[in-house]
XYZ file of C-alpha atoms in Angstrom:
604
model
C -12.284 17.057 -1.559
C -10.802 20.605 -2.516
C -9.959 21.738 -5.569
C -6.101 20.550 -5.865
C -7.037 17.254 -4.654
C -9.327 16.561 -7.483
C -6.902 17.924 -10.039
C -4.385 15.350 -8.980
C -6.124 12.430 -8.498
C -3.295 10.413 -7.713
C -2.280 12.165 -5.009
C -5.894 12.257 -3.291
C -6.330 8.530 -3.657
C -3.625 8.181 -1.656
C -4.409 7.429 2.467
C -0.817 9.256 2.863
C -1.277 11.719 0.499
C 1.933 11.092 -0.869
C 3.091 14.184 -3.172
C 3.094 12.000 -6.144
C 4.065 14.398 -9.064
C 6.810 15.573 -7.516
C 9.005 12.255 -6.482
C 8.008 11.359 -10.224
C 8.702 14.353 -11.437
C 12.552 14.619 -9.919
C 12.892 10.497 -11.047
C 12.196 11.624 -14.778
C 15.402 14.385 -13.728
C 17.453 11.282 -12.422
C 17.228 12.889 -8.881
C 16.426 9.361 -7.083
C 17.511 10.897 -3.895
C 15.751 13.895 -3.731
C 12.580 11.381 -4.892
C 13.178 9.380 -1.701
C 13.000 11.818 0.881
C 9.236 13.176 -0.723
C 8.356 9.410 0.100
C 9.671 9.208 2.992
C 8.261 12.507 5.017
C 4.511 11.028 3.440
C 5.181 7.296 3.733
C 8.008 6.651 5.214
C 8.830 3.260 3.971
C 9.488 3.861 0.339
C 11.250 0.797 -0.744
C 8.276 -1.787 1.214
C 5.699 -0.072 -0.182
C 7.315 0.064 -3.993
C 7.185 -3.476 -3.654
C 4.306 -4.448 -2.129
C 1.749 -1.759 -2.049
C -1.679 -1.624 -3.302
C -1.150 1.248 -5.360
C -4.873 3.252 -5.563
C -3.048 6.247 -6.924
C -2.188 4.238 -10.260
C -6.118 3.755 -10.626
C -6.793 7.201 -10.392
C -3.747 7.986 -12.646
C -5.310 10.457 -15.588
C -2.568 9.017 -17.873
C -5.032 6.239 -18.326
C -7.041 8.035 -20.302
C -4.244 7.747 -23.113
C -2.998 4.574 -22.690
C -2.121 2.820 -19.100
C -1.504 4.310 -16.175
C 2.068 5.336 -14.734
C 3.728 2.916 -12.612
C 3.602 4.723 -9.994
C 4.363 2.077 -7.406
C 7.238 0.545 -9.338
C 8.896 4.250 -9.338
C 8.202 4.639 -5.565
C 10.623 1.704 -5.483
C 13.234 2.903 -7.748
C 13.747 5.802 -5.832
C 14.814 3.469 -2.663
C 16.796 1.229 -5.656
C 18.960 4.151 -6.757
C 19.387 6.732 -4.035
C 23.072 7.194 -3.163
C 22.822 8.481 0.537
C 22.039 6.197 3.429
C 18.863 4.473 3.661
C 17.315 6.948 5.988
C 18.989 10.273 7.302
C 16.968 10.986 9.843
C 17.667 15.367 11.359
C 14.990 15.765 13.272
C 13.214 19.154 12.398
C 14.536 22.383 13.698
C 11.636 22.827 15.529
C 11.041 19.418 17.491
C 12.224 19.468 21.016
C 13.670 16.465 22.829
C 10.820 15.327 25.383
C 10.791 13.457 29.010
C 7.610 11.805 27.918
C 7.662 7.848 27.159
C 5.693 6.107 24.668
C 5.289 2.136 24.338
C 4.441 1.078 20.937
C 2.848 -2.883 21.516
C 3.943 -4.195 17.732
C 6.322 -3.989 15.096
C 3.800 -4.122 12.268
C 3.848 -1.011 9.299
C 1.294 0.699 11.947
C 3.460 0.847 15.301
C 6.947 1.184 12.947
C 4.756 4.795 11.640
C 4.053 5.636 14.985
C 6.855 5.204 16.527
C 8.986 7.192 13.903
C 6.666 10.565 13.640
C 6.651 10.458 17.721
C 10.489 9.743 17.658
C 10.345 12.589 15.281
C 8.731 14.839 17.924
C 11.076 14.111 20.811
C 9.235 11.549 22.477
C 11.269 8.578 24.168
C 9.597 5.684 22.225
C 9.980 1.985 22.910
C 8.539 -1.014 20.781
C 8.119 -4.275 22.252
C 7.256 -7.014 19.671
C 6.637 -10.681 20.735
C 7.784 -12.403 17.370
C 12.023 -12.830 17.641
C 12.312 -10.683 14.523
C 10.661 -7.043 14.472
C 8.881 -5.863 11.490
C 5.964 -7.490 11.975
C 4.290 -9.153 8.936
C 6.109 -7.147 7.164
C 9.308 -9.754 7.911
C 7.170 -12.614 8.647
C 3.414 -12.198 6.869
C 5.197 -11.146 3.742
C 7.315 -14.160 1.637
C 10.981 -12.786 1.136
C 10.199 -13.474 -2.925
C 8.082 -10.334 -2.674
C 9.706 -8.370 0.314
C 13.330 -9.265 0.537
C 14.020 -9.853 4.331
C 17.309 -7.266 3.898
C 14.686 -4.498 2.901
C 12.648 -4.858 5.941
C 15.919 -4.480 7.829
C 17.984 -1.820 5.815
C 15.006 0.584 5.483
C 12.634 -0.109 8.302
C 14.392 -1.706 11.387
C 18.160 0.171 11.418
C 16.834 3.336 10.633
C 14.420 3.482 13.671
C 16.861 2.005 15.752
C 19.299 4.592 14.697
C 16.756 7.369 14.954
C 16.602 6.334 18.960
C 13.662 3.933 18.868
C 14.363 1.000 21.692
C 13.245 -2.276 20.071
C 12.707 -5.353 22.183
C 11.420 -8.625 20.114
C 10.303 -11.561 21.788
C 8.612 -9.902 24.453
C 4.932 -9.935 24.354
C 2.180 -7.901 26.406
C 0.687 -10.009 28.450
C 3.334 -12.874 28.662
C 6.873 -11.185 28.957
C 5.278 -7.541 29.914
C 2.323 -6.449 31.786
C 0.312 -2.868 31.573
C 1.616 -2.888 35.246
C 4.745 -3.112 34.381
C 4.657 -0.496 31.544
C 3.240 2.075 34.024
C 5.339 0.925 36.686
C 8.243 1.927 34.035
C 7.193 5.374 33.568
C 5.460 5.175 29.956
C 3.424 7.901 29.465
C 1.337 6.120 27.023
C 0.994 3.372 25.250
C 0.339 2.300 21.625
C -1.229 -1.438 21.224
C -0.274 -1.892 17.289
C -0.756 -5.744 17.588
C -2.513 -6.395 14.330
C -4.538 -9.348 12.898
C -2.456 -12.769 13.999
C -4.683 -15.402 14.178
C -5.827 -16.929 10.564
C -9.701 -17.812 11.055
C -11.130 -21.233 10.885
C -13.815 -23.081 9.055
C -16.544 -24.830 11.130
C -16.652 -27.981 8.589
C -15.851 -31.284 9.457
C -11.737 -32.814 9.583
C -10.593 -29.618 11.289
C -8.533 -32.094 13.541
C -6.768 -33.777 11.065
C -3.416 -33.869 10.890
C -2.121 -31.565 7.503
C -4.803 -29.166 8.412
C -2.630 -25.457 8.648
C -3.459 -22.160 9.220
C -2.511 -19.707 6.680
C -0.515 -16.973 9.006
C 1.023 -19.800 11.198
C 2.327 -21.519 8.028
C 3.609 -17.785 6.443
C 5.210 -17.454 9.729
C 6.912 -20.827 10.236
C 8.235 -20.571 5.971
C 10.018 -16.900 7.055
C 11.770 -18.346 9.760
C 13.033 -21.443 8.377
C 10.960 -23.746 10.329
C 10.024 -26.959 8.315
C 6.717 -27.933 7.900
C 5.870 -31.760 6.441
C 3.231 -30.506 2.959
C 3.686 -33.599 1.053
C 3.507 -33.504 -2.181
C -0.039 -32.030 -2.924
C -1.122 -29.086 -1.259
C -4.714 -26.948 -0.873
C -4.865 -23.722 -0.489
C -8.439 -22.236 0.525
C -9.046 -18.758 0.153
C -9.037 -16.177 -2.694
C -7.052 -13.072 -1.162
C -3.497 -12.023 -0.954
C -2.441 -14.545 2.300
C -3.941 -17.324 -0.097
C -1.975 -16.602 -3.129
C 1.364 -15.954 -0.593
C 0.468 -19.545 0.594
C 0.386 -21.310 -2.298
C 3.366 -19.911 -3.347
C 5.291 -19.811 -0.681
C 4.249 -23.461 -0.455
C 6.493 -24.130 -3.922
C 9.372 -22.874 -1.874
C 9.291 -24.246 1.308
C 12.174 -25.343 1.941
C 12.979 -29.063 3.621
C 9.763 -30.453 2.858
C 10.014 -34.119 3.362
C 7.678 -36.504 1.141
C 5.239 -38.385 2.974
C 6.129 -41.727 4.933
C 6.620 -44.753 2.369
C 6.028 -42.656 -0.659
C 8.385 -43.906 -3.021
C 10.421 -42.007 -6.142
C 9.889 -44.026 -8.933
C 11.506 -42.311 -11.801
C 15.519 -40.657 -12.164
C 13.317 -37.287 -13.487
C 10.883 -37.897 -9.860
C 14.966 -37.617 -8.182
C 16.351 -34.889 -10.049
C 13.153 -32.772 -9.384
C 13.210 -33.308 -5.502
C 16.811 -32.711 -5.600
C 16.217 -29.194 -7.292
C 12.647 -28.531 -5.528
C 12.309 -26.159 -2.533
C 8.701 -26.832 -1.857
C 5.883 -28.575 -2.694
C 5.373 -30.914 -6.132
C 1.881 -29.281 -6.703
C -0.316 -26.271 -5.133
C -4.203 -26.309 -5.702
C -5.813 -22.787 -4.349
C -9.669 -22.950 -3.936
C -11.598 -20.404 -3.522
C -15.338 -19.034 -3.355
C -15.082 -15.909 -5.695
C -14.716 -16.486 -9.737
C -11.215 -14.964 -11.382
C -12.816 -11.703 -11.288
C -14.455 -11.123 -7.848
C -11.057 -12.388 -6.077
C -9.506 -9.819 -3.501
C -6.035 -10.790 -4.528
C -4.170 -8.655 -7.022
C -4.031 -9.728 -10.448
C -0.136 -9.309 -10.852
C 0.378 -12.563 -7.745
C -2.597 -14.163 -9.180
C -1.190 -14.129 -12.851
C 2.241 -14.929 -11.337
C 1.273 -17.908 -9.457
C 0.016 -19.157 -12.175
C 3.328 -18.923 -14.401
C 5.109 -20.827 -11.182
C 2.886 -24.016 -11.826
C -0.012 -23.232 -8.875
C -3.538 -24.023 -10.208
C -6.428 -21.999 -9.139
C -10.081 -23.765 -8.789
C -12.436 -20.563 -8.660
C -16.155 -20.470 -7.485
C -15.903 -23.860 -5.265
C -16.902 -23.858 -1.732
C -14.855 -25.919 0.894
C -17.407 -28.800 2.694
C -15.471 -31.276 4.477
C -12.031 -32.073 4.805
C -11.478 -36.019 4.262
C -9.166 -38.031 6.223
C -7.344 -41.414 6.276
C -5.958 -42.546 9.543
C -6.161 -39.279 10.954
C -4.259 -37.580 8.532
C -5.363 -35.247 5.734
C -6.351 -36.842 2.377
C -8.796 -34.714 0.404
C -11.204 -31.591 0.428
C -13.986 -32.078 -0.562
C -15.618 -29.197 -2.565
C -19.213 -27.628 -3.915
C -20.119 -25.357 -6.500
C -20.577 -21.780 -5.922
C -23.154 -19.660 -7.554
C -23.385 -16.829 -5.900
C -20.726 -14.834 -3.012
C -22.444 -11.633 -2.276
C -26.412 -11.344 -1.367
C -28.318 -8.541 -3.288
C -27.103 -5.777 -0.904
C -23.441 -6.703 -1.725
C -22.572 -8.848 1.861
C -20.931 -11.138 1.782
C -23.239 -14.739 1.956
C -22.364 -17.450 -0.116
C -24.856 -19.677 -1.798
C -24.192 -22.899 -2.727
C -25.326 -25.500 -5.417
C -27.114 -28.533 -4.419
C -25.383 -32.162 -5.719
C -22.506 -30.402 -6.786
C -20.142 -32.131 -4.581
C -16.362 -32.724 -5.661
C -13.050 -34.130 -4.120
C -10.016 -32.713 -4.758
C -7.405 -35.301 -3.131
C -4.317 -33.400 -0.950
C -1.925 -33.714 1.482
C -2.004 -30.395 3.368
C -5.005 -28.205 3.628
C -4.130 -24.482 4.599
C -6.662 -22.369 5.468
C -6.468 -18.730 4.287
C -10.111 -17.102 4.399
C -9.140 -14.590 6.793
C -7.611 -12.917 10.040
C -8.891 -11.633 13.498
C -6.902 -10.160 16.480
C -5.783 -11.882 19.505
C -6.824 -9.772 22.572
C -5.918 -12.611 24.964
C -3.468 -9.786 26.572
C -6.069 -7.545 27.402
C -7.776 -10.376 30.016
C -5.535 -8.712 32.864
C -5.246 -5.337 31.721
C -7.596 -2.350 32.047
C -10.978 -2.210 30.582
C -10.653 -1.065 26.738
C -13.448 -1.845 25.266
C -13.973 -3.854 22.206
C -16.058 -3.321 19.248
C -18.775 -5.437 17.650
C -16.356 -6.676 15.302
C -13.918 -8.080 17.834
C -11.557 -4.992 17.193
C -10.348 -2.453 19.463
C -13.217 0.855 19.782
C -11.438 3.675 19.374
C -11.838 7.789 19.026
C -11.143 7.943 14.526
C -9.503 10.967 14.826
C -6.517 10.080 17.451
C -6.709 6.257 18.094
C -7.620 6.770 22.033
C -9.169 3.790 23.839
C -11.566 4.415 26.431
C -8.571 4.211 28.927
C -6.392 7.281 29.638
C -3.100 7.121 28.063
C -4.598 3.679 25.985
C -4.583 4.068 22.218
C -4.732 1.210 19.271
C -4.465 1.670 15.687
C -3.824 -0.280 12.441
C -4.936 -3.866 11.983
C -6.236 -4.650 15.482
C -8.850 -1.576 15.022
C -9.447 -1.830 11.430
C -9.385 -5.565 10.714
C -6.436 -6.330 8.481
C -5.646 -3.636 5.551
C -3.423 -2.990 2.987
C 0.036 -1.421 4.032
C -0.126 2.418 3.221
C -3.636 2.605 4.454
C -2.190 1.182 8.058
C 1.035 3.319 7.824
C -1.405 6.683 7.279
C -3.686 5.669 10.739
C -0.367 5.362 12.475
C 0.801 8.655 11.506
C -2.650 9.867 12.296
C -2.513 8.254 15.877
C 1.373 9.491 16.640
C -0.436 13.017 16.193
C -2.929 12.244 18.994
C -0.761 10.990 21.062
C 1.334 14.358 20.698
C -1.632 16.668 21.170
C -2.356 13.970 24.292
C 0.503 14.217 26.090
C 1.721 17.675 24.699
C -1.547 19.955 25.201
C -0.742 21.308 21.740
C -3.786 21.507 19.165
C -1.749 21.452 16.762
C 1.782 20.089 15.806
C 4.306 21.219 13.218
C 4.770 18.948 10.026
C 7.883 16.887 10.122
C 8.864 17.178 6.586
C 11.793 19.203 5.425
C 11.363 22.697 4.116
C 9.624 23.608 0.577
C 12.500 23.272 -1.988
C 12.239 24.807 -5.580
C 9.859 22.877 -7.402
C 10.876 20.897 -10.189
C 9.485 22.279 -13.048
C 8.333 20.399 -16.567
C 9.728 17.164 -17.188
C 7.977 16.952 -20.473
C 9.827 15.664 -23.812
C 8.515 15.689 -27.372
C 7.622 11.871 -27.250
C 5.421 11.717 -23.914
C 2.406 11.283 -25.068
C 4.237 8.117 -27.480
C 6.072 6.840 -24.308
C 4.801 3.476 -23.578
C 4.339 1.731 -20.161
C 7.915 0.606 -18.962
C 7.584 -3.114 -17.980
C 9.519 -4.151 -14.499
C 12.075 -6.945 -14.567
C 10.409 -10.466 -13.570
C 12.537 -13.718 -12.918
C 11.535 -15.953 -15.623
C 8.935 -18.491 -14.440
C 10.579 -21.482 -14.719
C 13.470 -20.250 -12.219
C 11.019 -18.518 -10.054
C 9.428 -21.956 -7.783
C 13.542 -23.327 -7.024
C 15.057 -19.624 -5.940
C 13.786 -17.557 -2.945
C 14.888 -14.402 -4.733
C 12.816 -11.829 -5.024
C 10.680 -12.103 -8.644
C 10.247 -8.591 -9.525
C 13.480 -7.137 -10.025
C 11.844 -3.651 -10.171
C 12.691 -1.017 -13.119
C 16.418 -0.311 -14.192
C 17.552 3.806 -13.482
C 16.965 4.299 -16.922
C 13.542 2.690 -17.461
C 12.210 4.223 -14.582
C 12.938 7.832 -15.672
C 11.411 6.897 -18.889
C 8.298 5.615 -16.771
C 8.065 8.928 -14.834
C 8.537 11.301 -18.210
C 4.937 9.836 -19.122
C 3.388 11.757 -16.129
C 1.216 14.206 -17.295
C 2.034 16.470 -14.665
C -1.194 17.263 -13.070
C 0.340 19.569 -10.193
C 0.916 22.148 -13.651
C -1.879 24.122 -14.487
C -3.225 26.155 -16.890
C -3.885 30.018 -15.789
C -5.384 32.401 -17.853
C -4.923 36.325 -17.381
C -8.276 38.006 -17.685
C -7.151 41.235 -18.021
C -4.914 40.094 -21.063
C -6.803 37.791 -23.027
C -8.155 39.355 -26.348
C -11.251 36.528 -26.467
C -9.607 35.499 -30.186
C -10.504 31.441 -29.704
C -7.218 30.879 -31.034
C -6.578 28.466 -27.618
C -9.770 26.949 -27.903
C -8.697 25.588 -31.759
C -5.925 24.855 -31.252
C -6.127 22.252 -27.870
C -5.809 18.359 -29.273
C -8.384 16.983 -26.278
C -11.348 20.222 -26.641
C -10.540 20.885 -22.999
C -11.186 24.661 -23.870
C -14.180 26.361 -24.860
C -15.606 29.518 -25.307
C -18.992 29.980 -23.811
C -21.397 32.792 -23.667
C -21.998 34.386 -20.529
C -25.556 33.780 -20.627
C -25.270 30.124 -20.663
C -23.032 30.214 -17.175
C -25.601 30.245 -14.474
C -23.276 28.670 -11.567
C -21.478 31.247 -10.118
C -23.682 34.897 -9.017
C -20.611 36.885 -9.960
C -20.487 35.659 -13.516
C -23.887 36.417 -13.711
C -23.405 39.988 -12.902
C -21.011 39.981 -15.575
C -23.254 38.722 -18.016
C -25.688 41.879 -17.443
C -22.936 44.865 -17.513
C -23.367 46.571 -20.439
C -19.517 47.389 -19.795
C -18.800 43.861 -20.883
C -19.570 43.445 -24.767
C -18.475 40.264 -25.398
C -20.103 39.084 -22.840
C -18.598 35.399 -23.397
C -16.256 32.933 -21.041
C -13.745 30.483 -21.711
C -13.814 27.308 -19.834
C -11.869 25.014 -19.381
C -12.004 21.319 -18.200
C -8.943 20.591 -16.106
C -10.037 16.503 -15.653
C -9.346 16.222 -19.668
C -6.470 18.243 -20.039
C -3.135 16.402 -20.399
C -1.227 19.461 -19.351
C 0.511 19.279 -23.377
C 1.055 23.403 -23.201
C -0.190 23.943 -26.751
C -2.691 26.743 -25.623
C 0.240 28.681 -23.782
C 2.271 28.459 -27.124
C -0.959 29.395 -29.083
C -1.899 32.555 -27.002
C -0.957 35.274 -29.270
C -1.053 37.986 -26.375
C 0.706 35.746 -23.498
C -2.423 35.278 -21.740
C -1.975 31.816 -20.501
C 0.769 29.885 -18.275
C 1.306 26.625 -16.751
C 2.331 26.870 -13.478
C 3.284 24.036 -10.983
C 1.790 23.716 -7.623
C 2.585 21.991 -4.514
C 1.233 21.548 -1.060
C 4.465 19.596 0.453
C 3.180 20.201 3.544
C 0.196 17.540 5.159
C -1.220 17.056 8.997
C -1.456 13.677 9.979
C -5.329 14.443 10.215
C -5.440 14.990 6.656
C -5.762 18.817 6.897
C -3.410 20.816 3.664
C -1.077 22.818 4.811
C -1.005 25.932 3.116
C 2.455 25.993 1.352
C 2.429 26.597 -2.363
C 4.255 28.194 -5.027
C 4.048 29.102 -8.359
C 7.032 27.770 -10.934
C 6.876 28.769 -14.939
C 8.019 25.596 -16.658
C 10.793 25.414 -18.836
């Protein structure tokens, strides 16, 4: 990790290295646009991600160390909320080329949507073929449309690609609809299998046949497009992740969810309920991990729990109980331990423990795996240990020329920006692959003037903006989306507390007088004056320390992780000594490599 990188933490943590103080830097300016396009040359789907992204850059956000981090995911999204231009303008750069070669992207998943834009970006002729009838991948069908509104997916993923030139053809899958054969025989020059993690994984306990017995991606898929499924009126949830928490609450909104046969309503509040209810009376979610070892975020946990869904934490699943050959209970055992002493995962269970929590529907949600299934007539690419695809890290290639795989079916199933950064990383080596270039151009727009301090007098008083949620009690009868995000003016309130980490402090040698006054007057002692004889790290301060030349023969230091970029010293210097000067590296290979663009800017 260089130097800049672990200066602005935010930016390193994340996998897209998304410039991060400067889209919130120009939304504390009101520039929502400008905001927009930084996301979208690093991540390119601003608006999905401000919604549903996992957001390391807030955990490595310095502002924490004064109160809360920014919300630095909830102002990705407000740039997408309140930019007036179209959803994507898509030039491509002055220095792409329009190319003969064809590409075949297998998916329509975050992954092959990245791909396919940074190669459409190039020039290449790129194709997607997606076997669901919607494209988007989970992203349209994994994700409930109370989180990630279906007319998102569409507005800032689907039309722009199609617009851009990408070919999309959905319900055609590899293997059933389209053969390898057939792609070759069709002149793709190479092809991209971006098919993900479809297939939810199953327990080996006994009642696996019984009827009410779901999988947790086949149910998330059958909710987004409409297709009933018969719950009842008490449903289990079993797994502690994300995909759990979406079931359970997706299973509150299902809509046209019959009661079971010869259940009766007995009371007029029973009617008016059912009349009003999408989904579901009552959602149980049981899983292995206590509250604080569970994978899902805290935010859909803690919402869940508003809508009415009750969690049962550190209980194993044992059996599944039926009556008549339909589900009627789980039955459960204690938990006391979900990790071995090297940290892998290996439950342990408590003897006698046993408990039965009565149900309806159990829906499985412990996990996902790929189905390969099209690969039994295709060519040899070999698969992993893991049941994933092996590939080369660096470009994605299979073992077989002209083969490559990234995202999901590679990885095992990840969060959203992490898959969007391999497929940017695997569009560049399939450009150096079928271009013979080492090395490719970026495919963001041109350095524009940096955006200078966004500071006010209050910053450092500014408090963490809450986002808009539906109230609870409206939340389990409405498919709307809950969070309603941050109004324009809340989230340029939200992005003046940004501590502007790309500014730093320089101090002219050749100016400063030594007088300490920077070092008294800094509110977090980021600065102090050290003797040179106590510096024993660098060979050319130690020379220093021995010329006679020298007198003083002392150093000031200075602790950029502590400071909070407040500018006091530069006012303080009585000789003009020390700036604060913004930097910016706009430009970022898809391997991860800085480019070298970076300029100076004297804050106002």
């Amino acid at each position: 990790m260089g130097w800049f990188d672990r200066v602005v933490g935010c930016r390193a943590a994340c996998p897209a290295r998304t410039d991060v103080p400067r889209y919130v830097g120009l939304i504390a300016k009101g520039r929502f646009d400008e905001a927009y396009l930084v996301n979208c040359w690093a991540n390119v789907f601003p608006g999905v991600l401000g919604r549903i992204c996992v957001h390391f850059c807030e955990s490595n956000c310095r502002r924490a160390d004064i109160d809360e981090p920014v919300s630095i995911c909830a102002l990705k999204r407000a740039a997408a909320d309140y930019r007036t231009r179209r959803p994507r303008d898509y030039p491509l750069p002055a220095s792409s080329q329009q190319r003969e070669e064809r590409v075949a992207v297998v998916g329509s998943g975050p992954a092959g949507l990245a791909a396919a834009h940074d190669l459409r970006l190039r020039g290449y002729r790129v194709t997607i073929f997606e076997a669901l009838p919607v494209a988007g991948g989970m992203l349209n069908v994994g994700i409930p449309p109370y989180r990630l509104p279906r007319d998102v997916v569409q507005t800032e993923v689907v039309q722009p690609l199609q617009d851009l030139g990408v070919e999309i053809h959905v319900d055609t899958a590899l293997g059933r609809d389209v053969t390898f054969a057939d792609l070759r025989q069709d002149g793709f020059d190479a092809v991209i299998l971006a098919t993900g993690c479809t297939r939810s994984r199953d327990l080996q306990i006994e009642g696996m046949h019984l009827d009410g017995v779901l999988k947790g991606v086949d149910f998330l898929l059958n909710a987004s497009l409409g297709r009933g499924v018969r719950l009842g009126r008490r449903v289990i949830a079993v797994g502690g992740g994300n995909v759990a928490v979406d079931v359970a609450r997706s299973a509150l909104r299902m809509p046209g969810v019959p009661t079971p046969e010869g259940e009766e309503i007995i009371t007029a509040m029973d009617v008016a309920r059912s009349a009003l209810r999408l989904g579901a009376p009552e959602v149980h979610v049981v899983c292995l991990e206590d509250r604080s070892q569970m994978p899902a975020y805290e935010s859909e946990i803690r919402q869940a729990e508003e809508e009415g869904v009750v969690f049962h934490t550190s209980l194993g699943p044992k059996r599944i109980l039926g009556e008549g050959g339909r589900v009627r209970a789980l039955e459960t055992v204690a938990v006391s331990s979900v990790f071995d002493a090297d940290g892998r995962f290996s439950p342990s269970f408590v003897p006698n423990t046993e408990s039965v929590l009565e149900g309806d529907t159990v829906i499985l949600a412990i996990g996902q795996s790929p189905d390969l299934s099209f690969l039994s007539q295709g060519p040899e690419v070999e698969i992993a240990d893991t049941g994933m695809i092996r590939v080369e890290a660096d470009t994605g290639a299979t073992a077989v020329p002209g083969i490559f795989a990234v995202g999901d079916v590679v990885d095992g199933p990840r969060n959203v920006i992490e898959v969007i950064a391999s497929g940017r990383r695997v569009a560049l080596g399939v450009h150096r692959c079928l271009s013979g270039e080492e090395d490719s151009p970026g495919l963001g727009p041109a350095a524009t003037e940096l955006i200078g301090s966004t500071r006010t007098d209050d910053y450092d008083r500014l408090r963490r903006q809450p986002t808009r949620l539906q109230p609870a009690e409206r939340r389990r009868f409405e498919l709307t989306e809950v969070d309603r995000g941050h109004s324009a003016e809340a989230a340029m309130r939200e992005a003046r507390r940004c501590l502007q980490c790309q500014q730093n402090i320089f101090i002219d040698a050749d100016e400063c007088v030594l007088c300490g006054g920077c070092v008294d007057a800094c509110p977090h002692d980021c600065i102090q004056m050290i003797s040179l004889s106590h510096i024993h790290t660098d060979e050319r301060i130690a020379e220093l320390a021995k010329a006679e030349s020298w007198p003083e023969k002392a150093a000031l230091v200075m602790d950029e992780t502590r400071c909070i970029r407040c500018g006091v010293c530069v006012q303080r210097c009585p000789v003009g000594a020390i700036t604060m000067e913004s930097i910016t590296f706009p430009e970022v290979d898809r391997d991860g490599r800085q480019g070298t663009q970076a300029g100076p800017h004297q804050p106002s």
